[in-house]
Coordinates of C-alpha atoms and ligand atoms in Angstrom, one line a residue:
M1089 CA 81.4 48.6 124.5
A1090 CA 80.2 45.1 123.7
E1091 CA 83.7 43.7 124.4
E1092 CA 83.7 45.3 127.8
Q1093 CA 80.6 43.3 128.8
G1094 CA 82.7 40.1 128.5
Q1095 CA 79.6 38.2 127.3
R1096 CA 81.1 37.1 124.0
D1097 CA 79.9 33.9 122.5
D1098 CA 81.5 33.9 119.0
G1099 CA 82.5 30.3 119.1
G1100 CA 79.1 29.0 118.3
G1101 CA 78.7 27.6 121.8
V1102 CA 75.4 27.6 123.7
A1103 CA 74.7 30.9 125.3
T1104 CA 73.9 31.0 129.0
A1105 CA 70.5 32.2 130.3
Q1106 CA 72.0 35.6 131.0
D1107 CA 73.0 35.9 127.3
T1108 CA 69.5 35.9 126.1
L1109 CA 66.6 38.3 125.7
S1110 CA 63.1 37.0 126.6
V1111 CA 60.4 38.5 124.3
T1112 CA 56.7 38.0 124.5
D1113 CA 54.6 38.7 121.4
N1114 CA 51.5 40.1 123.0
R1115 CA 49.6 39.6 119.7
T1116 CA 49.8 35.8 120.2
G1117 CA 51.0 35.4 123.8
E1118 CA 54.0 33.4 122.5
S1119 CA 57.4 33.8 124.1
F1120 CA 60.8 33.7 122.5
E1121 CA 64.4 33.5 123.8
L1122 CA 66.7 35.5 121.6
E1123 CA 70.5 35.0 121.9
I1124 CA 72.5 38.1 122.8
T1125 CA 76.0 38.0 121.2
E1126 CA 78.5 40.9 121.5
G1127 CA 75.8 43.2 122.9
T1128 CA 73.4 42.6 120.0
V1129 CA 70.4 40.5 119.0
K1130 CA 69.9 39.4 115.5
A1131 CA 67.2 41.2 113.6
M1132 CA 66.5 38.0 111.7
D1133 CA 65.5 36.3 115.0
F1134 CA 62.4 38.5 115.1
R1135 CA 61.2 37.0 111.8
Q1136 CA 59.9 33.9 113.6
M1137 CA 57.4 36.0 115.4
K1138 CA 54.2 35.7 113.4
V1139 CA 50.5 36.2 113.9
S1140 CA 49.6 33.5 111.4
E1141 CA 51.3 30.8 109.3
D1142 CA 51.3 33.1 106.2
D1143 CA 52.5 36.2 108.1
F1144 CA 55.9 37.5 106.8
G1145 CA 57.2 37.8 110.4
L1146 CA 58.3 40.7 112.5
M1147 CA 60.9 43.2 111.1
T1148 CA 62.9 45.8 112.9
Y1149 CA 62.7 49.5 111.8
D1150 CA 65.8 51.7 111.9
P1151 CA 65.8 54.2 109.0
A1152 CA 69.2 55.8 109.8
F1153 CA 70.9 52.7 111.3
T1154 CA 71.0 54.6 114.5
N1155 CA 70.9 51.4 116.6
T1156 CA 71.8 48.7 114.0
A1157 CA 75.2 47.1 113.6
S1158 CA 75.5 46.5 109.9
C1159 CA 78.8 44.5 110.1
R1160 CA 81.5 43.1 112.4
S1161 CA 84.7 45.0 112.0
S1162 CA 88.2 45.0 113.5
I1163 CA 89.4 48.2 111.9
C1164 CA 88.3 51.2 113.9
Y1165 CA 87.2 51.5 117.6
I1166 CA 85.4 54.5 119.0
D1167 CA 84.2 55.0 122.6
G1168 CA 82.2 58.2 122.2
D1169 CA 81.6 58.8 125.9
A1170 CA 85.3 58.6 126.7
G1171 CA 86.5 60.4 123.6
V1172 CA 88.6 57.4 122.5
L1173 CA 89.5 56.6 118.8
E1174 CA 91.8 53.7 117.9
Y1175 CA 92.9 52.2 114.6
R1176 CA 93.4 48.5 114.9
G1177 CA 93.8 49.1 118.7
Y1178 CA 96.4 51.8 118.4
P1179 CA 95.4 55.2 120.0
I1180 CA 95.0 58.0 117.5
D1181 CA 97.3 60.3 119.4
Q1182 CA 100.2 57.8 119.4
L1183 CA 99.8 57.3 115.6
C1184 CA 99.7 61.0 115.0
E1185 CA 102.9 61.5 117.0
K1186 CA 104.9 58.6 115.9
S1187 CA 103.6 57.3 112.6
T1188 CA 102.9 58.6 109.0
Y1189 CA 99.8 58.6 106.9
L1190 CA 101.1 55.9 104.6
E1191 CA 102.1 53.6 107.5
V1192 CA 98.6 54.1 109.0
A1193 CA 97.0 53.3 105.6
Y1194 CA 99.0 50.0 105.7
L1195 CA 97.8 49.3 109.3
L1196 CA 94.2 49.9 108.4
I1197 CA 94.3 47.7 105.3
Y1198 CA 96.5 44.9 106.5
G1199 CA 95.7 44.9 110.2
E1200 CA 99.3 45.2 111.6
L1201 CA 102.0 47.8 111.6
P1202 CA 104.5 47.0 108.8
T1203 CA 108.1 45.9 109.4
R1204 CA 110.8 48.3 107.9
D1205 CA 111.0 46.2 104.7
Q1206 CA 107.2 46.0 104.4
L1207 CA 106.9 49.8 104.9
D1208 CA 109.6 50.6 102.4
E1209 CA 108.0 48.4 99.8
W1210 CA 104.5 49.9 100.5
V1211 CA 105.8 53.5 100.2
F1212 CA 107.7 52.5 97.0
E1213 CA 104.6 51.0 95.5
I1214 CA 102.4 54.0 96.4
T1215 CA 105.0 56.5 95.1
H1216 CA 105.3 54.6 91.8
H1217 CA 101.6 54.5 91.1
T1218 CA 100.8 58.2 91.5
Y1219 CA 100.7 58.9 87.8
V1220 CA 97.4 58.6 86.1
H1221 CA 96.8 57.5 82.5
E1222 CA 97.0 60.6 80.1
N1223 CA 93.4 59.9 79.1
I1224 CA 92.3 60.6 82.7
K1225 CA 94.0 63.9 82.4
K1226 CA 92.0 64.6 79.3
F1227 CA 88.9 63.5 81.1
V1228 CA 89.5 66.1 83.9
E1229 CA 90.3 68.7 81.2
G1230 CA 86.8 68.1 79.8
F1231 CA 85.1 69.6 82.8
R1232 CA 83.9 73.2 82.9
Y1233 CA 86.4 75.7 84.4
D1234 CA 84.2 76.1 87.5
A1235 CA 83.3 72.5 88.1
H1236 CA 83.2 71.5 91.8
P1237 CA 86.4 69.6 92.6
M1238 CA 84.4 67.0 94.5
G1239 CA 82.3 66.4 91.4
M1240 CA 85.5 66.0 89.3
L1241 CA 87.0 63.7 91.9
L1242 CA 83.9 61.5 92.1
A1243 CA 83.8 61.1 88.3
A1244 CA 87.5 60.5 88.0
V1245 CA 87.6 57.8 90.6
G1246 CA 84.7 56.0 88.9
A1247 CA 86.5 56.4 85.6
L1248 CA 89.6 54.7 87.0
S1249 CA 87.6 51.4 87.0
T1250 CA 87.6 51.5 83.1
F1251 CA 91.4 51.7 83.1
Y1252 CA 91.8 48.7 85.4
P1253 CA 89.2 46.2 84.3
D1254 CA 90.9 43.4 86.2
A1255 CA 89.9 45.1 89.4
K1256 CA 86.5 43.4 89.0
K1257 CA 88.2 40.1 90.0
I1258 CA 87.5 40.9 93.6
D1259 CA 88.4 37.4 94.8
D1260 CA 92.0 37.8 93.5
Q1261 CA 94.2 39.0 96.4
V1262 CA 96.7 40.6 94.0
E1263 CA 94.0 42.6 92.3
R1264 CA 92.6 43.8 95.6
H1265 CA 96.1 44.9 96.7
M1266 CA 96.7 46.7 93.4
A1267 CA 93.4 48.5 93.7
A1268 CA 94.3 49.7 97.2
V1269 CA 97.7 50.9 96.1
R1270 CA 96.4 52.6 93.0
M1271 CA 93.6 54.4 94.8
I1272 CA 95.7 55.7 97.6
A1273 CA 98.4 56.7 95.2
K1274 CA 96.2 58.4 92.6
M1275 CA 93.7 60.2 94.8
P1276 CA 96.1 63.2 95.6
T1277 CA 96.9 63.4 91.9
L1278 CA 93.2 63.6 90.9
A1279 CA 92.6 66.1 93.7
A1280 CA 95.4 68.4 92.6
F1281 CA 94.4 68.1 88.9
A1282 CA 90.9 69.2 89.9
Y1283 CA 92.3 72.2 91.9
R1284 CA 94.5 73.4 89.0
H1285 CA 91.7 72.9 86.5
N1286 CA 89.6 75.4 88.5
L1287 CA 92.5 77.9 88.4
G1288 CA 93.2 77.3 84.7
L1289 CA 96.8 76.3 85.6
P1290 CA 98.7 73.4 83.9
Y1291 CA 98.5 70.2 85.9
V1292 CA 101.7 69.2 87.7
Y1293 CA 102.9 65.6 87.5
P1294 CA 103.8 63.7 90.6
D1295 CA 107.4 64.0 91.9
N1296 CA 108.7 60.6 93.2
D1297 CA 111.4 62.3 95.2
L1298 CA 108.9 63.8 97.6
S1299 CA 107.0 62.4 100.5
Y1300 CA 103.3 61.6 100.1
P1301 CA 102.1 64.9 101.5
G1302 CA 105.1 66.8 100.0
N1303 CA 104.2 65.5 96.5
F1304 CA 100.6 66.6 97.0
L1305 CA 101.8 70.2 98.0
S1306 CA 104.0 70.1 94.9
M1307 CA 101.2 69.1 92.5
M1308 CA 99.0 71.8 94.0
F1309 CA 101.4 74.8 94.3
K1310 CA 104.4 74.3 92.0
M1311 CA 104.9 77.1 89.6
T1312 CA 108.1 77.7 87.6
E1313 CA 110.6 76.3 90.0
V1314 CA 112.5 73.2 88.8
Q1315 CA 111.7 71.3 92.0
Y1316 CA 109.1 72.3 94.6
E1317 CA 110.4 72.2 98.1
P1318 CA 107.6 71.7 100.6
D1319 CA 107.9 73.2 104.0
P1320 CA 108.5 70.3 106.4
R1321 CA 106.1 71.9 109.0
L1322 CA 103.3 71.9 106.4
E1323 CA 104.1 68.3 105.3
K1324 CA 103.9 67.2 108.9
A1325 CA 100.6 69.1 109.6
L1326 CA 99.1 67.6 106.4
D1327 CA 100.3 64.1 107.3
V1328 CA 98.7 64.4 110.8
L1329 CA 95.4 65.7 109.4
W1330 CA 95.4 62.8 107.0
I1331 CA 96.0 60.2 109.8
L1332 CA 93.1 61.8 111.7
H1333 CA 90.7 61.5 108.7
A1334 CA 91.8 58.1 107.6
D1335 CA 88.9 56.1 109.1
H1336 CA 85.9 56.5 111.4
E1337 CA 84.1 53.2 111.3
Q1338 CA 80.6 53.0 109.8
N1339 CA 80.0 56.6 108.8
C1340 CA 77.8 57.6 105.9
S1341 CA 80.4 57.3 103.2
T1342 CA 82.0 54.0 104.5
N1343 CA 78.5 52.6 104.7
A1344 CA 78.0 53.6 101.1
V1345 CA 81.3 51.9 100.0
R1346 CA 80.2 48.7 101.8
A1347 CA 76.7 48.8 100.5
V1348 CA 77.7 49.3 96.9
G1349 CA 80.7 47.0 97.2
S1350 CA 78.4 44.2 98.5
S1351 CA 77.0 44.0 94.9
E1352 CA 80.5 42.7 94.0
V1353 CA 81.2 45.7 91.7
D1354 CA 84.9 46.6 91.3
P1355 CA 86.4 48.7 94.2
Y1356 CA 86.9 51.9 92.2
S1357 CA 83.2 52.0 91.6
A1358 CA 82.5 51.3 95.3
V1359 CA 84.9 54.0 96.4
A1360 CA 83.3 56.5 94.0
A1361 CA 80.1 55.9 95.9
G1362 CA 82.0 56.8 99.1
V1363 CA 83.2 60.1 97.5
A1364 CA 79.6 60.9 96.5
A1365 CA 78.4 60.3 100.1
L1366 CA 81.2 62.4 101.5
Y1367 CA 80.3 65.3 99.1
G1368 CA 77.0 65.9 101.0
P1369 CA 77.0 68.9 103.5
L1370 CA 75.9 66.7 106.4
H1371 CA 79.0 64.6 106.1
G1372 CA 82.2 66.1 104.6
G1373 CA 81.1 69.7 104.3
A1374 CA 81.1 70.9 108.0
N1375 CA 84.7 72.2 107.9
E1376 CA 83.6 74.7 105.3
A1377 CA 80.6 75.8 107.3
V1378 CA 82.8 76.5 110.3
L1379 CA 84.9 78.9 108.2
R1380 CA 81.8 80.7 107.0
M1381 CA 80.6 81.0 110.6
L1382 CA 83.9 82.5 111.8
E1383 CA 83.7 85.0 109.0
R1384 CA 80.2 86.0 110.1
I1385 CA 81.2 86.4 113.7
E1386 CA 83.9 88.8 112.5
S1387 CA 85.4 89.7 115.9
T1388 CA 85.7 88.1 119.4
D1389 CA 83.4 90.9 120.7
N1390 CA 80.5 89.4 118.8
I1391 CA 80.9 85.9 120.4
P1392 CA 78.4 86.4 123.3
D1393 CA 75.7 87.6 120.9
F1394 CA 76.4 84.8 118.5
L1395 CA 76.1 82.2 121.3
E1396 CA 72.8 83.7 122.4
G1397 CA 71.6 83.2 118.8
V1398 CA 72.7 79.6 119.0
K1399 CA 70.9 79.1 122.3
K1400 CA 67.7 80.6 120.8
R1401 CA 68.2 78.0 118.0
E1402 CA 68.5 80.8 115.4
E1403 CA 71.7 79.0 114.2
K1404 CA 74.1 76.2 115.0
L1405 CA 77.5 76.3 116.4
M1406 CA 79.2 74.5 113.5
G1407 CA 82.1 72.2 114.3
F1408 CA 80.5 71.4 117.7
G1409 CA 78.6 68.2 118.6
H1410 CA 78.8 64.7 117.3
R1411 CA 76.5 61.7 117.0
V1412 CA 79.1 59.4 118.6
Y1413 CA 81.4 61.6 120.7
K1414 CA 79.8 63.0 123.9
N1415 CA 83.2 64.2 125.0
Y1416 CA 86.0 66.2 123.3
D1417 CA 86.6 64.7 119.9
P1418 CA 90.1 63.4 120.2
R1419 CA 90.8 64.4 116.6
A1420 CA 89.9 68.1 117.3
A1421 CA 92.4 68.2 120.2
I1422 CA 95.2 67.0 118.0
I1423 CA 94.4 69.3 115.1
K1424 CA 94.4 72.3 117.5
E1425 CA 98.0 71.5 118.5
H1426 CA 99.0 71.6 114.8
V1427 CA 97.3 74.9 113.9
D1428 CA 100.1 77.0 115.4
A1429 CA 102.7 75.1 113.4
V1430 CA 100.9 75.9 110.2
F1431 CA 100.4 79.5 111.1
E1432 CA 104.1 79.8 111.8
V1433 CA 104.6 79.2 108.1
T1434 CA 101.6 80.9 106.5
G1435 CA 101.2 83.8 108.9
K1436 CA 98.5 84.2 111.5
N1437 CA 94.8 84.2 110.7
S1438 CA 92.5 86.3 112.9
K1439 CA 89.8 83.7 112.7
L1440 CA 92.0 81.5 114.9
D1441 CA 91.5 84.0 117.8
I1442 CA 87.8 83.9 117.2
A1443 CA 87.7 80.1 117.2
V1444 CA 89.8 79.7 120.4
E1445 CA 87.6 82.3 122.2
L1446 CA 84.4 80.8 120.9
E1447 CA 85.5 77.4 122.1
K1448 CA 86.3 78.8 125.6
H1449 CA 82.9 80.6 125.9
A1450 CA 81.0 77.5 124.7
L1451 CA 82.8 75.1 127.0
D1452 CA 81.9 77.4 129.9
D1453 CA 78.3 77.7 129.0
E1454 CA 75.6 75.6 130.6
Y1455 CA 73.7 75.0 127.3
F1456 CA 76.7 73.2 125.7
V1457 CA 77.9 71.5 128.9
E1458 CA 74.5 70.0 129.6
R1459 CA 74.2 68.7 126.0
K1460 CA 77.8 67.4 126.0
L1461 CA 78.7 69.5 123.0
Y1462 CA 82.4 69.7 122.3
P1463 CA 84.5 70.7 119.3
N1464 CA 84.6 68.0 116.6
V1465 CA 87.2 67.3 113.9
D1466 CA 85.9 70.1 111.7
F1467 CA 86.2 72.9 114.2
Y1468 CA 89.9 73.6 113.5
S1469 CA 90.6 71.8 110.2
G1470 CA 89.1 74.4 107.9
L1471 CA 91.4 77.0 109.4
I1472 CA 94.4 74.9 108.4
Y1473 CA 93.0 74.5 104.9
E1474 CA 92.4 78.2 104.5
A1475 CA 95.9 79.0 105.8
L1476 CA 97.1 76.7 103.0
N1477 CA 95.3 79.0 100.6
L1478 CA 92.7 76.4 99.6
P1479 CA 89.3 77.6 98.4
P1480 CA 86.4 76.2 100.5
D1481 CA 85.4 73.9 97.6
M1482 CA 88.6 72.0 98.1
F1483 CA 88.0 71.3 101.9
T1484 CA 85.9 68.1 101.3
V1485 CA 88.5 66.9 98.8
M1486 CA 91.1 67.2 101.5
F1487 CA 88.9 64.8 103.6
A1488 CA 88.4 62.4 100.7
I1489 CA 92.2 61.9 100.1
P1490 CA 92.9 60.2 103.4
R1491 CA 89.5 58.6 103.9
T1492 CA 90.4 56.5 100.8
S1493 CA 92.6 54.2 102.9
G1494 CA 89.7 53.7 105.3
W1495 CA 87.2 53.0 102.5
V1496 CA 89.6 50.5 100.9
A1497 CA 90.3 48.8 104.3
Q1498 CA 86.5 48.5 105.0
W1499 CA 85.8 47.3 101.5
D1500 CA 88.5 44.7 101.7
E1501 CA 87.2 43.5 105.1
M1502 CA 83.7 43.3 103.8
E1503 CA 84.8 41.3 100.7
Q1504 CA 86.5 38.7 103.0
D1505 CA 83.7 38.5 105.5
E1506 CA 81.9 35.2 105.1
E1507 CA 78.7 36.8 106.4
T1508 CA 78.7 39.4 103.6
K1509 CA 75.6 39.3 101.4
I1510 CA 74.3 42.0 99.0
A1511 CA 73.1 44.9 101.1
R1512 CA 69.4 44.9 100.6
P1513 CA 67.2 46.5 103.3
R1514 CA 63.5 45.9 103.8
Q1515 CA 60.9 48.6 103.8
I1516 CA 57.5 49.3 105.3
Y1517 CA 55.3 49.8 102.3
T1518 CA 52.9 52.7 102.8
G1519 CA 51.4 53.0 99.3
A1520 CA 48.3 52.0 97.5
R1521 CA 47.5 48.3 96.6
E1522 CA 45.8 46.3 93.9
R1523 CA 44.4 49.2 91.8
D1524 CA 43.0 48.6 88.4
Y1525 CA 44.7 50.4 85.6
E1526 CA 42.6 53.3 84.2
D1527 CA 42.7 54.3 80.6
I1528 CA 44.2 57.8 80.1
A1529 CA 40.9 59.1 78.7
E1530 CA 39.1 58.1 81.9
R1531 CA 41.8 59.8 84.0
D1532 CA 41.6 63.1 82.1
G1533 CA 39.9 65.8 84.1
K1534 CA 40.1 63.9 87.4
A1535 CA 41.9 65.6 90.3
K1536 CA 45.7 65.2 90.5
A1537 CA 46.9 62.6 92.8
P1538 CA 47.7 64.3 96.2
N1539 CA 51.3 63.0 96.3
S1540 CA 52.3 63.9 92.7
P1541 CA 55.8 65.3 92.9
Q1542 CA 55.8 69.0 92.2
G1543 CA 58.5 68.7 89.7
F1544 CA 56.3 66.7 87.4
T1545 CA 53.7 69.5 86.9
A1546 CA 54.2 72.2 84.3
P1547 CA 55.5 75.5 85.7
V1548 CA 52.7 77.9 86.5
D1549 CA 52.7 81.1 84.5
P1550 CA 50.4 83.5 86.4
S1551 CA 49.4 85.3 83.2
K1552 CA 48.0 82.1 81.8
G1553 CA 46.2 80.6 84.8
A1554 CA 46.7 77.0 86.0
P1555 CA 48.6 74.6 83.7
S1556 CA 46.5 72.2 81.7
G1557 CA 46.6 68.6 82.4
G1558 CA 47.5 69.2 86.1
Ligands
LIG2741 N1 75.0 73.8 118.1 C1 74.0 74.0 118.9 N2 73.2 73.0 119.4 C2 73.6 71.8 119.1 C3 74.6 71.5 118.2 C4 75.4 72.5 117.7 N3 76.4 72.3 116.9 N4 74.7 70.1 118.1 C5 73.7 69.6 118.8 N5 73.0 70.6 119.4 C6 71.9 70.4 120.4 C7 70.7 70.0 119.6 O1 69.9 71.2 119.3 C8 70.0 69.2 120.7 O2 69.4 70.0 121.7 P1 68.0 69.6 122.4 O3 68.2 68.3 123.0 O4 67.7 70.8 123.3 O5 67.0 69.6 121.2 C9 71.1 68.4 121.4 O6 72.3 69.3 121.2 C10 71.5 67.1 120.8 O7 71.7 67.2 119.4 P2 71.3 66.3 118.2 O8 70.9 67.1 117.0 O9 70.2 65.3 118.7 O10 72.6 65.4 118.0 P3 72.9 64.5 116.7 O11 73.7 63.4 117.2 O12 71.6 64.2 116.0 O13 73.7 65.5 115.8 C11 75.5 66.6 114.7 C12 75.1 65.5 115.7 C13 77.0 66.5 114.5 C14 74.7 66.5 113.4 C15 75.2 67.9 115.4 O14 75.8 68.0 116.6 C16 75.5 69.1 114.5 O15 74.7 69.5 113.7 N6 76.7 69.8 114.7 C17 77.1 70.8 113.8 C18 77.6 70.3 112.5 C19 79.0 69.7 112.6 O16 79.9 70.2 113.1 N7 79.1 68.5 111.9 C20 80.4 67.8 111.9 C21 80.3 66.4 112.5 S1 81.9 65.7 112.8 C22 82.4 65.1 111.2 C23 82.1 63.7 111.0 O17 82.6 62.9 111.8 O18 81.3 63.3 110.0

């Protein structure tokens, strides 16, 4: 949007009067002219606004970064009102139709589509780094049989940093490249190991003769056959899903990767932070929630009642709505086109009928129209994962595999950005000040501090009255 305003002043030139914001601090009556660049004002420009010489200066308050640009980036462009998503300027639908996930990963990281030679070399490199050290295998084997696969993935990605200590040379371009290759190559291997660990099945080693998604299917589902032959329709559907999930600018997990990476830790540790953020139900877990919702609805006959419940705020229509998209999420439209291809292979799933009918009803309903609520990326993706026979615990893992290229691209961009400093927000302090320390004997018997965290008090046993020392 900022670019559309045509008011850019990145050359360090003097901004015109229209490119400024006049602010009057009514506490002092002083006025300030703040420069507007690329649709933003700098938060640090407010620091000069003080009520006295020793005043710290004005800060901005934005707890969820809802209106704060934390970086400048040229990787992913979203226009939420128009339903537009582009990677490095290329529309997502063209990439899904004509490209492959590995080519898109190259585009995200290196900024341009590769030549034939560059692509061949990139695919060769990724294919030949899919194996993990045998000790990583033992590491995964150490988890309990029912460990959550995202927990295993998170730990295993962090553990990779101990196998590649040179990755901490983050100013070395070769090391940065190798970390990108290794993470993209090994993430499907770690994901498949976690899946087979839960099932008690032997892990399947990567097969270099298969495509990137084909190899993943092999590591997941190969049993006694000499070579697993992936169905090309499933390979294509998976590849498209992975293109769609590869990047989405400054979302929660990408922000985590950048924030942790800004401490100059190695990229494996920074990406482990991204996996941890994605694990949370408000981020990577919505696809699973859609599936549970469709199960609850049970039949298309129950849709009107279900939607009435949503309108009464008894529940949410999962897979609908988005903080940025106020139009049809372009990713949802593309996934929907591929659902049929997957069901052709796996057999039809009655939940698809419910999902399609539910979407129709919602898009016709004033409640959803008024609020600009449309299907998002998670509305149909869970159906594909279920059709592939994946347990719901694996759904977020399926998101983490492709998002790795986005995390790596964003980490690399952050590392090379001259404006990067360690991420270190300010706070508004709301606690007590300058209290004198009291000896424990004097504290005894006094009332508990009102904000003591509950977990710090001894559990109450009703038969024994209130716990002592509370
Ligand atoms: N079902 C019913 N009502 C909804 C929904 C929904 N899914 N989403 C938003 N609304 C209503 C909301 O109640 C509010 O109504 P009102 O103005 O009357 O109070 C209005 O629409 C605006 O919603 P909001 O909560 O202010 O919007 P937000 O930007 O804070 O939340 C969201 C975005 C994605 C968290 C939310 O739409 C939601 O919870 N959706 C369901 C969960 C989901 O599908 N999440 C996946 C997001 S896509 C994956 C990704 O990119 O990370």
